[in-house]
Amino acid sequence: MPRSKSSRKPLSPHLQGLLGVLLGIVVIAVVLGLLRWRRDGLPVDAGELALASTTPCITLAIQQATAGGRSITYAELDRLEKRCGS
């Protein structure tokens, strides 16, 4: 029995390279997104909070957020910085 040839043409090397680059970009974006998601849930240490206290607004917001010995996460710190314009 003769083999039937596929009617599809193989992709050009340039198109294959472009698809490879696009796939690499997607993989990197997913990995960075997962790392950011993990970072947002981690508590901020005291040294990082001291570095973040650059304006009176953010200093007061951090003091209010950490009242009672409560620790804040990086996501909360990002929101405080955005609210204070830092």
N, CA, C and O atoms as a MOPAC input file, in Angstrom:
PM7 MOZYME 1SCF
protein

 N      0.82600 1    -1.17000 1     0.00000 1
 C      0.00000 1     0.00000 1     0.00000 1
 C      0.87900 1     1.24500 1     0.00000 1
 O      1.79500 1     1.35200 1     0.81500 1
 N      0.62100 1     2.15600 1    -0.87400 1
 C      1.42500 1     3.38100 1    -0.89400 1
 C      1.00600 1     4.30900 1     0.24800 1
 O     -0.16200 1     4.37400 1     0.63300 1
 N      1.98100 1     5.00600 1     0.76000 1
 C      1.71400 1     5.98400 1     1.82300 1
 C      1.09300 1     7.22500 1     1.22500 1
 O      1.51000 1     7.69800 1     0.16800 1
 N      0.10000 1     7.74400 1     1.90400 1
 C     -0.48200 1     8.99600 1     1.42300 1
 C      0.31400 1    10.14200 1     2.02800 1
 O      0.59400 1    10.16100 1     3.22700 1
 N      0.66700 1    11.08200 1     1.19000 1
 C      1.43100 1    12.23200 1     1.65500 1
 C      0.48700 1    13.24600 1     2.26200 1
 O     -0.64200 1    13.43100 1     1.80600 1
 N      0.96900 1    13.88900 1     3.28900 1
 C      0.18300 1    14.91700 1     3.93400 1
 C      0.12000 1    16.13500 1     3.03200 1
 O      1.09100 1    16.46500 1     2.35100 1
 N     -1.01800 1    16.79700 1     3.02800 1
 C     -1.16800 1    17.96800 1     2.17400 1
 C     -0.61700 1    19.22500 1     2.84300 1
 O     -0.56800 1    20.28800 1     2.22400 1
 N     -0.20600 1    19.10700 1     4.10100 1
 C      0.33100 1    20.27500 1     4.81700 1
 C      1.79700 1    20.47800 1     4.47500 1
 O      2.57400 1    19.52600 1     4.39700 1
 N      2.15700 1    21.73800 1     4.27300 1
 C      3.55600 1    22.07800 1     4.05100 1
 C      4.21500 1    22.26700 1     5.40700 1
 O      3.58000 1    22.77300 1     6.33200 1
 N      5.46600 1    21.87600 1     5.54500 1
 C      6.15100 1    22.12700 1     6.81500 1
 C      6.35200 1    23.63500 1     7.01800 1
 O      6.45300 1    24.40100 1     6.05900 1
 N      6.40600 1    24.02800 1     8.26900 1
 C      6.60300 1    25.44000 1     8.58600 1
 C      8.01100 1    25.87300 1     8.18900 1
 O      8.96100 1    25.09300 1     8.25400 1
 N      8.12000 1    27.11100 1     7.78600 1
 C      9.43500 1    27.63000 1     7.42600 1
 C     10.28500 1    27.76900 1     8.68600 1
 O      9.74500 1    27.91600 1     9.78200 1
 N     11.59200 1    27.72500 1     8.54100 1
 C     12.46700 1    27.86600 1     9.71800 1
 C     12.26700 1    29.19400 1    10.44800 1
 O     12.38400 1    29.25100 1    11.67200 1
 N     11.97000 1    30.24900 1     9.71200 1
 C     11.74600 1    31.54600 1    10.34100 1
 C     10.49400 1    31.52600 1    11.21500 1
 O     10.49000 1    32.06600 1    12.32100 1
 N      9.44100 1    30.90500 1    10.71500 1
 C      8.20700 1    30.80900 1    11.47900 1
 C      8.39600 1    29.90900 1    12.69200 1
 O      7.85700 1    30.19300 1    13.76200 1
 N      9.15200 1    28.83000 1    12.54200 1
 C      9.44200 1    27.95900 1    13.68000 1
 C     10.22900 1    28.71100 1    14.74400 1
 O      9.96100 1    28.55500 1    15.93600 1
 N     11.19300 1    29.52200 1    14.33000 1
 C     11.96700 1    30.31500 1    15.27800 1
 C     11.10000 1    31.31400 1    16.00600 1
 O     11.23600 1    31.49700 1    17.21600 1
 N     10.19500 1    31.97300 1    15.27000 1
 C      9.29400 1    32.94300 1    15.88200 1
 C      8.38300 1    32.26600 1    16.89900 1
 O      8.15900 1    32.80500 1    17.98200 1
 N      7.86200 1    31.10100 1    16.56400 1
 C      7.01000 1    30.36400 1    17.50000 1
 C      7.79600 1    29.94500 1    18.73700 1
 O      7.26300 1    29.96700 1    19.84600 1
 N      9.05700 1    29.56500 1    18.55600 1
 C      9.89900 1    29.20400 1    19.69100 1
 C     10.13800 1    30.38200 1    20.61900 1
 O     10.09300 1    30.23800 1    21.84100 1
 N     10.39300 1    31.55300 1    20.03600 1
 C     10.60100 1    32.74900 1    20.84500 1
 C      9.32800 1    33.11300 1    21.59000 1
 O      9.38400 1    33.44900 1    22.77300 1
 N      8.18100 1    33.05200 1    20.92200 1
 C      6.90800 1    33.36600 1    21.57300 1
 C      6.60800 1    32.38600 1    22.70300 1
 O      6.12100 1    32.78800 1    23.76100 1
 N      6.89200 1    31.12100 1    22.48800 1
 C      6.68700 1    30.12800 1    23.53900 1
 C      7.60500 1    30.40200 1    24.72300 1
 O      7.18400 1    30.27300 1    25.87200 1
 N      8.84800 1    30.77700 1    24.46000 1
 C      9.77800 1    31.11800 1    25.53000 1
 C      9.29800 1    32.31200 1    26.33800 1
 O      9.40700 1    32.31200 1    27.56400 1
 N      8.76500 1    33.33300 1    25.66500 1
 C      8.23600 1    34.51300 1    26.34900 1
 C      7.05900 1    34.14100 1    27.23900 1
 O      6.95000 1    34.62800 1    28.36400 1
 N      6.18500 1    33.28500 1    26.74300 1
 C      5.02700 1    32.85700 1    27.53500 1
 C      5.47900 1    32.08900 1    28.77400 1
 O      4.94600 1    32.30200 1    29.86200 1
 N      6.44800 1    31.20800 1    28.61800 1
 C      6.94300 1    30.42500 1    29.75300 1
 C      7.56900 1    31.34800 1    30.79900 1
 O      7.32500 1    31.18700 1    31.99500 1
 N      8.37200 1    32.31000 1    30.35500 1
 C      8.99400 1    33.24900 1    31.29000 1
 C      7.93700 1    34.08200 1    32.00700 1
 O      8.04500 1    34.31500 1    33.21100 1
 N      6.91800 1    34.53200 1    31.27900 1
 C      5.84700 1    35.32800 1    31.89300 1
 C      5.10000 1    34.51700 1    32.94700 1
 O      4.75500 1    35.05200 1    34.00000 1
 N      4.84900 1    33.25600 1    32.68700 1
 C      4.15200 1    32.40500 1    33.65400 1
 C      5.01000 1    32.19900 1    34.90300 1
 O      4.50600 1    32.29000 1    36.02200 1
 N      6.29100 1    31.92300 1    34.71700 1
 C      7.18100 1    31.71000 1    35.85900 1
 C      7.27500 1    32.97800 1    36.70200 1
 O      7.18900 1    32.90800 1    37.92900 1
 N      7.45100 1    34.13700 1    36.06300 1
 C      7.53000 1    35.39000 1    36.81100 1
 C      6.21000 1    35.70400 1    37.51500 1
 O      6.21600 1    36.23300 1    38.62700 1
 N      5.09900 1    35.39000 1    36.89000 1
 C      3.80000 1    35.59300 1    37.52300 1
 C      3.62900 1    34.72700 1    38.75900 1
 O      3.10500 1    35.18400 1    39.77400 1
 N      4.06900 1    33.47800 1    38.67600 1
 C      3.98400 1    32.59100 1    39.83900 1
 C      4.89700 1    33.05400 1    40.96700 1
 O      4.53000 1    32.97500 1    42.14000 1
 N      6.08600 1    33.53600 1    40.61500 1
 C      6.98300 1    34.06400 1    41.64100 1
 C      6.39400 1    35.30100 1    42.31100 1
 O      6.50800 1    35.46500 1    43.52500 1
 N      5.76400 1    36.17100 1    41.52600 1
 C      5.13600 1    37.37600 1    42.08900 1
 C      3.98300 1    36.98600 1    43.01300 1
 O      3.81900 1    37.56700 1    44.08500 1
 N      3.18900 1    36.00600 1    42.59700 1
 C      2.05800 1    35.53700 1    43.39300 1
 C      2.54800 1    34.98000 1    44.72600 1
 O      1.93000 1    35.22000 1    45.76300 1
 N      3.65900 1    34.23500 1    44.70500 1
 C      4.22300 1    33.68000 1    45.93600 1
 C      4.76300 1    34.79000 1    46.82200 1
 O      4.56500 1    34.75700 1    48.03600 1
 N      5.44600 1    35.77500 1    46.23900 1
 C      6.03000 1    36.88600 1    46.99100 1
 C      4.95400 1    37.69400 1    47.69700 1
 O      5.14500 1    38.12300 1    48.83500 1
 N      3.82800 1    37.90300 1    47.03400 1
 C      2.77000 1    38.73100 1    47.61300 1
 C      2.22500 1    38.16900 1    48.91900 1
 O      1.70900 1    38.92700 1    49.74100 1
 N      2.32600 1    36.88400 1    49.12700 1
 C      1.80500 1    36.27600 1    50.34300 1
 C      2.80200 1    36.20200 1    51.48800 1
 O      2.43600 1    35.85300 1    52.61000 1
 N      4.06100 1    36.52900 1    51.21300 1
 C      5.08600 1    36.43000 1    52.25900 1
 C      5.05000 1    37.65700 1    53.17300 1
 O      4.75800 1    38.76300 1    52.71800 1
 N      5.34700 1    37.46200 1    54.46100 1
 C      5.39300 1    38.62000 1    55.37600 1
 C      6.65800 1    39.44700 1    55.12600 1
 O      7.70500 1    38.91100 1    54.76200 1
 N      6.54100 1    40.74200 1    55.32400 1
 C      7.66400 1    41.66100 1    55.13900 1
 C      8.46500 1    41.70900 1    56.43500 1
 O      7.89100 1    41.83600 1    57.51600 1
 N      9.79600 1    41.60700 1    56.32900 1
 C     10.61000 1    41.66200 1    57.54300 1
 C     10.85000 1    43.11700 1    57.96100 1
 O     10.58200 1    44.04700 1    57.20100 1
 N     11.35000 1    43.28800 1    59.15800 1
 C     11.50600 1    44.62700 1    59.74500 1
 C     12.46000 1    45.50200 1    58.94000 1
 O     12.22600 1    46.70200 1    58.79700 1
 N     13.52300 1    44.92000 1    58.41800 1
 C     14.47200 1    45.69300 1    57.62200 1
 C     13.84800 1    46.24500 1    56.35300 1
 O     14.10400 1    47.38800 1    55.97400 1
 N     13.04400 1    45.44800 1    55.70700 1
 C     12.35000 1    45.89000 1    54.49000 1
 C     11.33800 1    46.98400 1    54.81500 1
 O     11.17900 1    47.93100 1    54.04500 1
 N     10.66000 1    46.85900 1    55.94200 1
 C      9.71900 1    47.91000 1    56.35000 1
 C     10.44200 1    49.22300 1    56.62100 1
 O      9.93500 1    50.29700 1    56.29600 1
 N     11.63100 1    49.13300 1    57.22000 1
 C     12.41200 1    50.34900 1    57.47300 1
 C     12.83200 1    51.00400 1    56.16600 1
 O     12.82700 1    52.22900 1    56.05200 1
 N     13.19500 1    50.19700 1    55.18600 1
 C     13.56700 1    50.74100 1    53.87600 1
 C     12.36700 1    51.34300 1    53.15700 1
 O     12.51900 1    52.30300 1    52.40200 1
 N     11.18800 1    50.79600 1    53.37800 1
 C      9.98500 1    51.27900 1    52.69800 1
 C      9.46800 1    52.58000 1    53.30200 1
 O      8.70600 1    53.30000 1    52.65800 1
 N      9.87100 1    52.88300 1    54.51800 1
 C      9.38800 1    54.09200 1    55.21000 1
 C     10.12100 1    55.32600 1    54.68900 1
 O     11.00900 1    55.85400 1    55.35800 1
 N      9.75000 1    55.77600 1    53.50800 1
 C     10.44500 1    56.89900 1    52.88100 1
 C      9.71100 1    58.21800 1    53.06000 1
 O     10.32100 1    59.28100 1    52.94500 1
 N      8.41400 1    58.17000 1    53.33800 1
 C      7.63600 1    59.39600 1    53.51000 1
 C      6.84100 1    59.29000 1    54.81500 1
 O      6.62300 1    58.19200 1    55.32700 1
 N      6.41500 1    60.42200 1    55.34200 1
 C      5.59900 1    60.36600 1    56.56600 1
 C      4.29900 1    59.57800 1    56.36900 1
 O      3.83900 1    58.89900 1    57.28700 1
 N      3.72100 1    59.66800 1    55.19700 1
 C      2.46800 1    58.94500 1    54.92400 1
 C      2.66700 1    57.44000 1    55.03300 1
 O      1.89000 1    56.75600 1    55.70000 1
 N      3.70000 1    56.92100 1    54.38100 1
 C      3.92600 1    55.47400 1    54.39000 1
 C      4.37200 1    55.01100 1    55.77700 1
 O      4.03500 1    53.90300 1    56.19600 1
 N      5.12400 1    55.84800 1    56.49200 1
 C      5.53700 1    55.50000 1    57.85900 1
 C      4.32100 1    55.34000 1    58.76200 1
 O      4.22900 1    54.37400 1    59.52000 1
 N      3.39500 1    56.28000 1    58.68200 1
 C      2.17700 1    56.20900 1    59.48700 1
 C      1.32000 1    55.01100 1    59.08100 1
 O      0.76300 1    54.32600 1    59.93900 1
 N      1.21500 1    54.76100 1    57.79300 1
 C      0.41200 1    53.62900 1    57.31200 1
 C      1.00100 1    52.30300 1    57.78300 1
 O      0.26200 1    51.39500 1    58.16100 1
 N      2.32300 1    52.19000 1    57.76200 1
 C      2.97600 1    50.96000 1    58.22700 1
 C      2.76500 1    50.78600 1    59.72700 1
 O      2.50400 1    49.67800 1    60.19400 1
 N      2.87600 1    51.87500 1    60.48100 1
 C      2.66000 1    51.79000 1    61.93300 1
 C      1.23400 1    51.35400 1    62.24300 1
 O      1.01700 1    50.54200 1    63.14200 1
 N      0.25900 1    51.88500 1    61.50600 1
 C     -1.13400 1    51.48400 1    61.73000 1
 C     -1.36400 1    50.03800 1    61.32900 1
 O     -2.09600 1    49.31300 1    62.00300 1
 N     -0.74600 1    49.61600 1    60.23900 1
 C     -0.95200 1    48.24700 1    59.75300 1
 C     -0.29000 1    47.21100 1    60.65300 1
 O     -0.76300 1    46.07900 1    60.75200 1
 N      0.80200 1    47.59500 1    61.31100 1
 C      1.52200 1    46.63500 1    62.15800 1
 C      1.19900 1    46.79800 1    63.63200 1
 O      1.88300 1    46.23100 1    64.48300 1
 N      0.17000 1    47.56200 1    63.93900 1
 C     -0.21700 1    47.75500 1    65.34700 1
 C     -0.60700 1    46.41600 1    65.96300 1
 O     -1.27500 1    45.59800 1    65.33200 1
 N     -0.18700 1    46.21100 1    67.18500 1
 C     -0.52400 1    44.97500 1    67.88500 1
 C      0.37400 1    43.81100 1    67.51500 1
 O      0.03200 1    42.65900 1    67.78400 1
 N      1.51800 1    44.08900 1    66.90100 1
 C      2.44900 1    43.01600 1    66.55100 1
 C      2.08700 1    42.25000 1    65.30000 1
 O      2.70400 1    41.22400 1    65.01200 1
 N      1.10900 1    42.71200 1    64.55100 1
 C      0.68400 1    42.05000 1    63.31600 1
 C      1.70300 1    42.30500 1    62.21600 1
 O      2.19400 1    43.42500 1    62.07900 1
 N      2.02800 1    41.28800 1    61.43400 1
 C      2.92900 1    41.48500 1    60.30100 1
 C      2.10400 1    41.70500 1    59.02900 1
 O      0.97600 1    41.22500 1    58.91500 1
 N      2.67600 1    42.42300 1    58.09700 1
 C      1.97500 1    42.67500 1    56.84300 1
 C      2.69500 1    41.94600 1    55.71600 1
 O      3.88500 1    41.64900 1    55.81700 1
 N      1.96900 1    41.66500 1    54.65300 1
 C      2.53700 1    40.96800 1    53.49900 1
 C      3.03200 1    41.98200 1    52.47400 1
 O      2.75500 1    43.17800 1    52.56800 1
 N      3.76400 1    41.47400 1    51.50400 1
 C      4.26200 1    42.33800 1    50.43700 1
 C      3.11800 1    42.93800 1    49.62700 1
 O      3.22200 1    44.07300 1    49.16100 1
 N      2.04500 1    42.20000 1    49.45700 1
 C      0.88900 1    42.73800 1    48.72100 1
 C      0.28300 1    43.91700 1    49.47900 1
 O     -0.08800 1    44.92300 1    48.87400 1
 N      0.18300 1    43.79100 1    50.80700 1
 C     -0.34200 1    44.90500 1    51.61300 1
 C      0.59700 1    46.10600 1    51.56700 1
 O      0.14400 1    47.24800 1    51.49100 1
 N      1.90300 1    45.85100 1    51.61300 1
 C      2.87400 1    46.94100 1    51.53100 1
 C      2.78800 1    47.64500 1    50.17900 1
 O      2.87800 1    48.87000 1    50.10600 1
 N      2.61300 1    46.87300 1    49.11800 1
 C      2.45800 1    47.48000 1    47.78900 1
 C      1.22200 1    48.38100 1    47.73600 1
 O      1.26100 1    49.46800 1    47.15900 1
 N      0.12000 1    47.91900 1    48.34600 1
 C     -1.09700 1    48.74900 1    48.36400 1
 C     -0.89000 1    50.02300 1    49.17700 1
 O     -1.35100 1    51.09300 1    48.78000 1
 N     -0.19500 1    49.91400 1    50.32000 1
 C      0.08200 1    51.09700 1    51.12800 1
 C      0.95400 1    52.08800 1    50.36400 1
 O      0.70500 1    53.29300 1    50.40600 1
 N      1.96000 1    51.59400 1    49.67700 1
 C      2.83200 1    52.46800 1    48.89800 1
 C      2.06700 1    53.13600 1    47.75900 1
 O      2.28800 1    54.31000 1    47.46300 1
 N      1.17800 1    52.39600 1    47.12800 1
 C      0.39400 1    52.97800 1    46.04100 1
 C     -0.54400 1    54.04400 1    46.57800 1
 O     -0.72300 1    55.09100 1    45.95600 1
 N     -1.14500 1    53.77800 1    47.73900 1
 C     -2.08100 1    54.75200 1    48.33800 1
 C     -1.34300 1    56.03200 1    48.74600 1
 O     -1.88100 1    57.13200 1    48.61500 1
 N     -0.11800 1    55.88300 1    49.23700 1
 C      0.64000 1    57.06100 1    49.68400 1
 C      1.42000 1    57.71300 1    48.54300 1
 O      2.02100 1    58.77100 1    48.72900 1
 N      1.41400 1    57.10600 1    47.39800 1
 C      2.11600 1    57.69500 1    46.25900 1
 C      3.61800 1    57.52200 1    46.29400 1
 O      4.34600 1    58.32400 1    45.70900 1
 N      4.09600 1    56.48500 1    46.97100 1
 C      5.54700 1    56.25400 1    47.05700 1
 C      6.00400 1    55.36300 1    45.93200 1
 O      7.19200 1    55.05300 1    45.83300 1

